[in-house]
Tab-separated table of C-alpha atoms in Angstrom:
chain	number	residue	atom	x	y	z
P	516	UNK	CA	-0.002	0.008	0.014
P	517	UNK	CA	1.290	3.433	-0.934
P	518	UNK	CA	2.237	5.705	1.876
P	519	UNK	CA	0.196	8.857	1.936
P	520	UNK	CA	2.656	11.722	1.486
P	521	UNK	CA	0.390	14.618	0.893
P	522	UNK	CA	1.415	17.400	3.247
P	523	UNK	CA	-0.683	20.529	3.306
P	524	UNK	CA	1.001	23.647	4.544
P	525	UNK	CA	-1.391	24.462	7.369
P	526	UNK	CA	0.233	26.516	10.088
P	527	UNK	CA	3.873	27.556	10.296
P	528	UNK	CA	6.374	25.219	8.697
P	529	UNK	CA	10.111	25.787	8.326
P	530	UNK	CA	11.031	25.487	4.666
P	531	UNK	CA	14.497	24.778	3.203
P	532	UNK	CA	17.014	27.434	2.220
P	533	UNK	CA	16.720	26.507	-1.495
P	534	UNK	CA	13.379	28.290	-1.824
P	535	UNK	CA	14.728	31.532	-0.381
P	536	UNK	CA	17.315	31.920	-3.126
P	537	UNK	CA	14.911	32.377	-6.088
P	538	UNK	CA	14.201	35.948	-7.110
P	539	UNK	CA	11.928	37.047	-9.908
P	540	UNK	CA	12.407	40.545	-11.299
P	541	UNK	CA	9.796	40.543	-14.041
P	542	UNK	CA	6.832	42.840	-13.549
P	543	UNK	CA	4.105	41.035	-11.571
P	544	UNK	CA	6.561	38.448	-10.254
P	545	UNK	CA	6.977	37.606	-6.599
P	546	UNK	CA	10.292	38.361	-4.928
P	547	UNK	CA	11.117	35.634	-2.443
P	548	UNK	CA	14.221	37.053	-0.831
P	549	UNK	CA	13.238	36.224	2.761
P	550	UNK	CA	11.626	33.295	4.552
P	551	UNK	CA	8.408	35.111	5.403
P	552	UNK	CA	7.718	35.847	1.714
P	553	UNK	CA	8.414	32.186	0.871
P	554	UNK	CA	6.147	30.948	3.632
P	555	UNK	CA	3.372	33.257	2.436
P	556	UNK	CA	3.613	32.117	-1.157
P	557	UNK	CA	4.159	28.398	-0.472
P	558	UNK	CA	1.097	26.344	-1.281
P	559	UNK	CA	2.157	22.807	-0.472
P	560	UNK	CA	5.061	20.427	-0.424
P	561	UNK	CA	5.592	16.680	-0.493
P	562	UNK	CA	8.574	14.463	0.193
P	563	UNK	CA	9.966	11.749	-2.078
P	564	UNK	CA	12.845	10.290	-4.088
P	565	UNK	CA	12.067	11.957	-7.403
P	566	UNK	CA	15.197	10.869	-9.353
P	567	UNK	CA	15.678	7.364	-7.952
P	568	UNK	CA	19.020	7.905	-6.225
P	569	UNK	CA	17.841	6.663	-2.827
P	570	UNK	CA	17.701	10.148	-1.302
P	571	UNK	CA	14.484	11.857	-0.291
P	572	UNK	CA	13.933	15.525	-0.986
P	573	UNK	CA	11.031	17.946	-1.283
P	574	UNK	CA	8.771	19.094	-4.111
P	575	UNK	CA	6.906	22.296	-3.475
P	576	UNK	CA	4.139	24.181	-5.241
P	577	UNK	CA	5.203	27.844	-5.373
P	578	UNK	CA	3.239	30.832	-6.608
P	579	UNK	CA	5.666	32.625	-8.973
P	580	UNK	CA	3.368	35.368	-10.229
P	581	UNK	CA	0.518	36.979	-8.394
P	582	UNK	CA	-2.150	38.521	-10.568
P	583	UNK	CA	-5.575	40.113	-10.127
P	584	UNK	CA	-9.021	38.901	-11.002
P	585	UNK	CA	-10.607	36.015	-12.800
P	586	UNK	CA	-9.305	35.338	-16.345
P	587	UNK	CA	-12.862	34.568	-17.515
P	588	UNK	CA	-13.857	38.109	-16.553
P	589	UNK	CA	-10.807	39.879	-18.061
P	590	UNK	CA	-8.415	39.419	-15.117
P	591	UNK	CA	-5.147	37.466	-15.101
P	592	UNK	CA	-4.507	34.297	-13.130
P	593	UNK	CA	-1.801	33.519	-10.579
P	594	UNK	CA	1.009	31.361	-11.929
P	595	UNK	CA	2.544	28.329	-10.209
P	596	UNK	CA	5.496	25.988	-10.616
P	597	UNK	CA	6.743	22.920	-8.824
P	598	UNK	CA	10.261	23.352	-7.414
P	599	UNK	CA	12.592	20.764	-5.897
P	600	UNK	CA	15.091	20.731	-3.083
P	601	UNK	CA	17.528	18.794	-5.306
P	602	UNK	CA	18.925	21.439	-7.662
P	603	UNK	CA	19.492	18.795	-10.368
P	604	UNK	CA	15.731	18.443	-10.849
P	605	UNK	CA	14.098	20.888	-13.240
P	606	UNK	CA	10.988	22.775	-12.118
P	607	UNK	CA	7.615	21.876	-13.555
P	608	UNK	CA	5.771	24.894	-14.926
P	609	UNK	CA	2.091	24.293	-14.206
P	610	UNK	CA	0.634	27.778	-14.801
P	611	UNK	CA	-2.768	28.616	-13.400
P	612	UNK	CA	-4.061	27.846	-10.679
P	613	UNK	CA	-3.727	26.521	-7.112
P	614	UNK	CA	-2.020	23.132	-6.798
P	615	UNK	CA	-2.095	20.053	-4.567
P	616	UNK	CA	0.703	17.538	-4.926
P	617	UNK	CA	0.520	13.733	-4.548
P	618	UNK	CA	3.504	11.408	-4.298
P	619	UNK	CA	2.429	8.369	-6.292
P	620	UNK	CA	5.407	6.209	-5.394
P	621	UNK	CA	7.265	4.370	-8.139
P	622	UNK	CA	4.662	3.617	-10.835
P	623	UNK	CA	6.963	2.810	-13.763
P	624	UNK	CA	9.656	0.712	-12.037
P	625	UNK	CA	12.477	3.259	-12.440
P	626	UNK	CA	13.125	3.531	-8.651
P	627	UNK	CA	11.895	7.149	-8.602
P	628	UNK	CA	8.640	8.482	-7.203
P	629	UNK	CA	6.131	9.928	-9.657
P	630	UNK	CA	4.217	13.133	-8.878
P	631	UNK	CA	0.586	13.926	-9.552
P	632	UNK	CA	-0.486	17.584	-9.793
P	633	UNK	CA	-4.130	18.231	-8.836
P	634	UNK	CA	-4.902	21.734	-10.074
P	635	UNK	CA	-7.747	24.205	-9.693
P	636	UNK	CA	-9.412	25.627	-12.814
P	637	UNK	CA	-9.401	29.308	-13.777
P	638	UNK	CA	-13.122	29.302	-13.110
P	639	UNK	CA	-15.623	26.706	-11.978
P	640	UNK	CA	-15.374	23.389	-10.136
P	641	UNK	CA	-13.750	20.984	-12.588
P	642	UNK	CA	-10.109	20.375	-11.596
P	643	UNK	CA	-7.387	18.685	-13.601
P	644	UNK	CA	-4.861	16.027	-12.654
P	645	UNK	CA	-1.592	15.082	-14.392
P	646	UNK	CA	1.026	12.551	-13.305
P	647	UNK	CA	4.715	13.169	-14.108
P	648	UNK	CA	7.905	11.104	-14.045
P	649	UNK	CA	11.432	12.522	-14.158
P	650	UNK	CA	13.558	10.722	-16.756
P	651	UNK	CA	16.691	11.714	-18.659
P	652	UNK	CA	16.696	15.221	-17.149
P	653	UNK	CA	13.104	16.193	-17.980
P	654	UNK	CA	9.541	15.659	-16.794
P	655	UNK	CA	7.300	13.422	-18.833
P	656	UNK	CA	3.611	12.717	-18.456
P	657	UNK	CA	2.965	9.146	-17.225
P	658	UNK	CA	-0.762	9.794	-17.016
P	659	UNK	CA	-2.115	12.435	-19.396
P	660	UNK	CA	-4.145	15.293	-17.939
P	661	UNK	CA	-7.662	14.238	-17.008
P	662	UNK	CA	-10.548	16.183	-15.490
P	663	UNK	CA	-12.036	15.728	-12.027
P	664	UNK	CA	-15.406	17.464	-11.424
P	665	UNK	CA	-15.679	18.326	-7.749
P	666	UNK	CA	-19.113	19.907	-7.474
P	667	UNK	CA	-17.235	22.698	-5.673
P	668	UNK	CA	-16.603	20.305	-2.762
P	669	UNK	CA	-13.215	19.593	-1.208
P	670	UNK	CA	-11.706	16.247	-2.279
P	671	UNK	CA	-10.090	14.345	0.541
P	672	UNK	CA	-6.352	13.559	0.311
P	673	UNK	CA	-7.107	9.820	0.514
P	674	UNK	CA	-9.406	10.072	-2.524
P	675	UNK	CA	-6.804	11.908	-4.578
P	676	UNK	CA	-4.137	9.358	-3.556
P	677	UNK	CA	-6.322	6.578	-5.006
P	678	UNK	CA	-7.000	8.244	-8.393
P	679	UNK	CA	-3.745	6.980	-9.970
P	680	UNK	CA	-2.448	3.525	-9.064
P	681	UNK	CA	-0.431	0.516	-10.081
P	682	UNK	CA	-2.203	-2.815	-10.548
P	683	UNK	CA	-0.388	-5.955	-11.762
P	684	UNK	CA	2.405	-3.884	-13.252
P	685	UNK	CA	0.053	-1.515	-15.195
P	686	UNK	CA	-0.747	2.096	-14.350
P	687	UNK	CA	-4.424	2.935	-14.119
P	688	UNK	CA	-6.428	6.032	-13.142
P	689	UNK	CA	-10.034	6.795	-12.315
P	690	UNK	CA	-12.109	9.300	-14.230
P	691	UNK	CA	-15.640	10.446	-13.371
P	692	UNK	CA	-18.405	9.340	-15.705
P	693	UNK	CA	-20.598	12.473	-16.185
P	694	UNK	CA	-23.460	10.308	-17.478
P	695	UNK	CA	-23.649	8.174	-14.330
P	696	UNK	CA	-23.658	10.691	-11.449
P	697	UNK	CA	-19.847	10.833	-11.293
P	698	UNK	CA	-19.294	7.081	-10.925
P	699	UNK	CA	-15.576	6.324	-11.236
P	700	UNK	CA	-14.366	4.469	-14.280
P	701	UNK	CA	-10.968	2.733	-14.345
P	702	UNK	CA	-8.787	3.583	-17.354
P	703	UNK	CA	-5.408	2.282	-18.439
P	704	UNK	CA	-2.704	4.939	-18.741
P	705	UNK	CA	-1.274	5.151	-22.228
P	706	UNK	CA	2.461	5.701	-21.667
P	707	UNK	CA	4.593	7.226	-24.369
P	708	UNK	CA	8.050	5.657	-24.883
P	709	UNK	CA	10.772	8.277	-24.276
């Protein structure tokens, strides 16, 4: 059974030095030169071995640009990226909007943990989820982006953790059937060879 590694950043948490070093000078970008700014902009972090070297580190969802308003109504959306405590791992640019991270464990037998990104929409209650694997110096989709209608209700961490899973050596994920009151349907992930 996979260990649940979703850690929400409720309350005060001490974050690593590596997040404090990033500065963004572009207009509308957030400057994270001190820990309080980093703590304020940090959404979430998870722990895992993301490159398969036997060492655990952190992945963190970070707001890199703060904007105003709803894009559907002429505003611009906040921008996010996933950053890693291991400087050898490239960031994942995820764009708009708020993010929750899930450590999926090793789904593709490469000794590295895969990451799912559960992301809010610009407007409405249908979220998206994408699962990534780090291979040959870049992030690749292991499970293509699929939609999760939430009915504007909070989805429990345990439910997100069970959306993508390994069964008899094959990666599967659950999608909601809109024609059957959101009943979950199991689908096989179509993995591209890299």
